[in-house]
Tab-separated table of N, CA and C and ligand atoms in Angstrom:
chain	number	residue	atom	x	y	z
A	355	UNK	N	3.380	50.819	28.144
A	355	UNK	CA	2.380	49.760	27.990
A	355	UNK	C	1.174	50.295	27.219
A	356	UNK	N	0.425	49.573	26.290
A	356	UNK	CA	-0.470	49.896	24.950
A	356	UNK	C	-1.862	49.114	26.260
A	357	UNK	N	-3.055	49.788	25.477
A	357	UNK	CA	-4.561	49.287	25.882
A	357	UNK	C	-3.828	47.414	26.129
A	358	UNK	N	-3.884	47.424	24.759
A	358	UNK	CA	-4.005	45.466	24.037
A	358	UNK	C	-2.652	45.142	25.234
A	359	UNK	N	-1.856	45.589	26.128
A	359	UNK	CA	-0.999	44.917	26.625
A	359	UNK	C	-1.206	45.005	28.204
A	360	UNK	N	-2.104	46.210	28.525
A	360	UNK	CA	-2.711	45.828	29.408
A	360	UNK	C	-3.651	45.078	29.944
A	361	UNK	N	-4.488	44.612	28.790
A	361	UNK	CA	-5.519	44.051	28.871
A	361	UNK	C	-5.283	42.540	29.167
A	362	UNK	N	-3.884	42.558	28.436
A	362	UNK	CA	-3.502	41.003	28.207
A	362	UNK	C	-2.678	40.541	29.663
A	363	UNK	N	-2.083	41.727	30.035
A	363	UNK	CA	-2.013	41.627	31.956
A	363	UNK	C	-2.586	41.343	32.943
A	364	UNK	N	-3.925	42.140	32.333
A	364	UNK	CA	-5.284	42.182	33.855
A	364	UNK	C	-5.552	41.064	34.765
A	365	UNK	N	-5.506	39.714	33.746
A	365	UNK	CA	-6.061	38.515	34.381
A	365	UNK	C	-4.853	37.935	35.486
A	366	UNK	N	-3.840	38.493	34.879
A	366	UNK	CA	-2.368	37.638	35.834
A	366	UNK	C	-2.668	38.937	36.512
A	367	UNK	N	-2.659	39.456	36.545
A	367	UNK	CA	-2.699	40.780	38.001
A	367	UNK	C	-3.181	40.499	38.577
A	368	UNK	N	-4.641	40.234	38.367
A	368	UNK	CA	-5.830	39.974	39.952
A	368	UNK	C	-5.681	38.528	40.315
A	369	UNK	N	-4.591	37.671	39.891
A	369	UNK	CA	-4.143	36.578	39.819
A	369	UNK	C	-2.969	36.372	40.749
A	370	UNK	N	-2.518	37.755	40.661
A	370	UNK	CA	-0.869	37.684	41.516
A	370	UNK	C	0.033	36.717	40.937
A	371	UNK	N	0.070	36.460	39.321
A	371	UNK	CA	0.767	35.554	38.330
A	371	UNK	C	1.881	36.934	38.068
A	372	UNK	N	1.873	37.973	38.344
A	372	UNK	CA	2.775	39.379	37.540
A	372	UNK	C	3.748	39.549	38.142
A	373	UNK	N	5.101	39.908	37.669
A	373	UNK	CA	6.440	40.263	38.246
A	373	UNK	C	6.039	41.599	38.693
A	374	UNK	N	7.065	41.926	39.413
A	374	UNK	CA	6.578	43.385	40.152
A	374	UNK	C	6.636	44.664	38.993
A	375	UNK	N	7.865	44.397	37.944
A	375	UNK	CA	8.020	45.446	37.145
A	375	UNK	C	6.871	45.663	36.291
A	376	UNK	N	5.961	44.121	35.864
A	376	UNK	CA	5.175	44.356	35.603
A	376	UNK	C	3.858	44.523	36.072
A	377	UNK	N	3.760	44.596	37.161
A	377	UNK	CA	2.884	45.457	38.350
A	377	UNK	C	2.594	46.890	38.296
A	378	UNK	N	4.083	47.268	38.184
A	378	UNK	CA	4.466	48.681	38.011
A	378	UNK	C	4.012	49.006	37.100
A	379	UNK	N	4.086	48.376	35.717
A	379	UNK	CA	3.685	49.637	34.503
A	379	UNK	C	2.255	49.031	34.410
A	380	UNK	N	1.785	47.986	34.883
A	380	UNK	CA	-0.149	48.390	35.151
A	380	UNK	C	-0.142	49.319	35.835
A	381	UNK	N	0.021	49.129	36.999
A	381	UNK	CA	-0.385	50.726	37.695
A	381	UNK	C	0.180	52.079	37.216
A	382	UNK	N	1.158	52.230	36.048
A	382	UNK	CA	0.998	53.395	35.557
A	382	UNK	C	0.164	53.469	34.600
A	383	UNK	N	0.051	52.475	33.924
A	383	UNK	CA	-1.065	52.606	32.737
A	383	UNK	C	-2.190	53.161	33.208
A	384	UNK	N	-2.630	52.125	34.249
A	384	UNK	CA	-4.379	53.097	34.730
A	384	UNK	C	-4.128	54.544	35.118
A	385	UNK	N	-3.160	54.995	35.448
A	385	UNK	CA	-3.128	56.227	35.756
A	385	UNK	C	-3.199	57.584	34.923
A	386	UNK	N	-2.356	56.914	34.047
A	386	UNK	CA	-2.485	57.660	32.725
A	386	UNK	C	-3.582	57.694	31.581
A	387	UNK	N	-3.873	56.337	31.647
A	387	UNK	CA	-5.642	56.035	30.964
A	387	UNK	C	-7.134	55.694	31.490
A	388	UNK	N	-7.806	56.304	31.390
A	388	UNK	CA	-9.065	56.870	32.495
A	388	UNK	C	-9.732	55.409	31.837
A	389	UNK	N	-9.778	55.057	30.604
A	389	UNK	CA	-10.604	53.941	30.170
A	389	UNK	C	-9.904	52.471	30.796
A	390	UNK	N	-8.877	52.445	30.813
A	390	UNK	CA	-8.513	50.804	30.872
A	390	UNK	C	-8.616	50.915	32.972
A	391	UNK	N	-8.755	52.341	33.407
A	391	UNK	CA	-8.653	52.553	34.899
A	391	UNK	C	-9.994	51.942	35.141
A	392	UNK	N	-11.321	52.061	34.515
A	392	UNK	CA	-12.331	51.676	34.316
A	392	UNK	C	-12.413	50.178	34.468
A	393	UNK	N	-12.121	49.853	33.388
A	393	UNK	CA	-12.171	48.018	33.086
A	393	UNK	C	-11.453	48.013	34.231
A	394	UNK	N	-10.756	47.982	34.850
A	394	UNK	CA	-9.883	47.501	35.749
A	394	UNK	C	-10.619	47.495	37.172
A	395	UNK	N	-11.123	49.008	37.545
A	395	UNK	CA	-12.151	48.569	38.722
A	395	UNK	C	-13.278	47.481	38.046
A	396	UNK	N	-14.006	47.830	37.085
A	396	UNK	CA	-15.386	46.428	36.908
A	396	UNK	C	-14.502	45.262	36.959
A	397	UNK	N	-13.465	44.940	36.298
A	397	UNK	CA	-12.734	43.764	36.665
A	397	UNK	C	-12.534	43.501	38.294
A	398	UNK	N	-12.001	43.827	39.013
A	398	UNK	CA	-11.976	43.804	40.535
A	398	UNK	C	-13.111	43.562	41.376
A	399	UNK	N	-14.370	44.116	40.467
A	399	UNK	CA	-15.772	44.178	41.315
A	399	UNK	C	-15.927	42.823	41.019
A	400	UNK	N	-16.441	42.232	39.707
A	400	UNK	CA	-16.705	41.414	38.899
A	400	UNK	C	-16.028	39.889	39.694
A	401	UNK	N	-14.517	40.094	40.022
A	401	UNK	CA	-14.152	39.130	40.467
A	401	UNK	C	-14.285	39.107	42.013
A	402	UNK	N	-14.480	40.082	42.627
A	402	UNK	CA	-15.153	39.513	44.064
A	402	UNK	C	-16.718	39.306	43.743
A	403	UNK	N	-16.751	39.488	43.210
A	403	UNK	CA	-18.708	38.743	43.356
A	403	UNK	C	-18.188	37.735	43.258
A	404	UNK	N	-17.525	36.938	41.901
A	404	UNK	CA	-17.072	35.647	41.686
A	404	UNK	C	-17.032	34.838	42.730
A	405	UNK	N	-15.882	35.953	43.700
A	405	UNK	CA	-14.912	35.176	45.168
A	405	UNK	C	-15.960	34.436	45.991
A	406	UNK	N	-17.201	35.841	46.188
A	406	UNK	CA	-18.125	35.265	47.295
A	406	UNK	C	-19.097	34.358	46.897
A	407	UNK	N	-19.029	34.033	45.630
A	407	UNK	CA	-19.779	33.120	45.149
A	407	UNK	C	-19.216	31.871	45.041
A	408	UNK	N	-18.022	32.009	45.556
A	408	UNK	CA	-16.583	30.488	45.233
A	408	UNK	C	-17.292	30.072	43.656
A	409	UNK	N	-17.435	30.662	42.979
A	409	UNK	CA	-17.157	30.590	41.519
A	409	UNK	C	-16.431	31.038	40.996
A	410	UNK	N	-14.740	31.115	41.332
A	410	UNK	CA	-14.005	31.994	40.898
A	410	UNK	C	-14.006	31.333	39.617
A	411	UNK	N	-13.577	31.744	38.632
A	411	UNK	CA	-13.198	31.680	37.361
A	411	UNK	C	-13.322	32.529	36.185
A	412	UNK	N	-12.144	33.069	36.220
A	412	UNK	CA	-12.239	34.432	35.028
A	412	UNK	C	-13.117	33.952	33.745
A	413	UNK	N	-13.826	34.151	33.126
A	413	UNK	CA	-14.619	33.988	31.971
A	413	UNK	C	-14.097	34.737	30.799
A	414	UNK	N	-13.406	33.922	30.502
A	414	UNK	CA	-13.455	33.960	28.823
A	414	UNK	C	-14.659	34.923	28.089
A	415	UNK	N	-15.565	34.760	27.936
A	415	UNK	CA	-16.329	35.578	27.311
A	415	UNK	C	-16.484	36.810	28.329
A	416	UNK	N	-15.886	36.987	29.441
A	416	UNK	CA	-16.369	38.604	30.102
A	416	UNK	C	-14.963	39.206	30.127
A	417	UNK	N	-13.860	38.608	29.458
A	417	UNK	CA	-12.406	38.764	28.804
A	417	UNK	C	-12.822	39.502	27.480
A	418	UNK	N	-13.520	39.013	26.525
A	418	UNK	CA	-13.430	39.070	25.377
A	418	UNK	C	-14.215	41.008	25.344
A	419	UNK	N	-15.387	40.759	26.133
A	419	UNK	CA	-16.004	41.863	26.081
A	419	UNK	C	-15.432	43.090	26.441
A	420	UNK	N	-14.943	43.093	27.629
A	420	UNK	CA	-14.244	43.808	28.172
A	420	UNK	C	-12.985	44.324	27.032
A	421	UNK	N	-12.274	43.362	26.486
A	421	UNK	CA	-11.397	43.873	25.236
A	421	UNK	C	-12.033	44.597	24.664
A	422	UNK	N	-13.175	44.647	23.973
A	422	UNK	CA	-13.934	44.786	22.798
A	422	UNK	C	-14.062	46.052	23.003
A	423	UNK	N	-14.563	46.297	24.512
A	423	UNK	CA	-15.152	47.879	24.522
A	423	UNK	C	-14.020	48.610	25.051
A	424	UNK	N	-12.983	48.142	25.855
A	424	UNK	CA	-11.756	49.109	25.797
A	424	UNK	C	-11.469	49.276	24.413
A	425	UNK	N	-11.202	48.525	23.231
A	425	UNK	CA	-10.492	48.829	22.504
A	425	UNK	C	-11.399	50.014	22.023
A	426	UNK	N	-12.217	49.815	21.715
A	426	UNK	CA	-13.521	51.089	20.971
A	426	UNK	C	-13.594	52.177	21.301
A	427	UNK	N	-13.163	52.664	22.809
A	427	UNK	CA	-13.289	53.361	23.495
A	427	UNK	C	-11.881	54.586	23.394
A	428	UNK	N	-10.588	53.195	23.810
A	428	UNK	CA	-9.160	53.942	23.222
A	428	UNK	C	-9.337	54.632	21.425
A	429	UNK	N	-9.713	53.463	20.799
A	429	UNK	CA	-9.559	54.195	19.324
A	429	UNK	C	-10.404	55.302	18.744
A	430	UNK	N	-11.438	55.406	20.203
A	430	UNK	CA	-11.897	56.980	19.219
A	430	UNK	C	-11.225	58.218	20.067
A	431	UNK	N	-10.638	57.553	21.442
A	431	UNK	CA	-9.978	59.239	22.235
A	431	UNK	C	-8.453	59.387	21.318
A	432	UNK	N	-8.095	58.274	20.904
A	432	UNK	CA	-6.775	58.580	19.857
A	432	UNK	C	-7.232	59.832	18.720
B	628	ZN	ZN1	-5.428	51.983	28.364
């Protein structure tokens, strides 16, 4: 699994929308990549504030950002 295919996972993960196999290779991805392990806890934080706010709703623009700076981040440790 690539940054861009995890990223495109994250939202069905904390969603419980993901097959298990693909459960599996998120959780190897973060393991193996310290940056997308990152986004992934602020994602988790991010969406329980949401929870306790019963404003759940993933945001599109805190999607976009979150891409933006993983990707920046992977393409300079490459
Ligand atoms: Zn990654």
């Amino acid at each position: 699994m690539t940054c861009t295919e995890f990223l495109s996972k994250l939202t069905d993960y904390f969603d419980d929308h993901l097959e298990a196999d693909l459960i599996a290779d998120v959780k190897a991805h973060v393991k193996k990549c310290s940056h997308c392990e990152v986004v992934m806890d602020t994602t988790r934080k991010t969406i329980s504030i949401y929870r306790e706010n019963e404003l759940y709703e993933f945001p599109d623009a805190l999607r976009d950002r979150l891409h933006a700076a993983i990707m920046k981040k992977c393409s300079k440790s490459n």
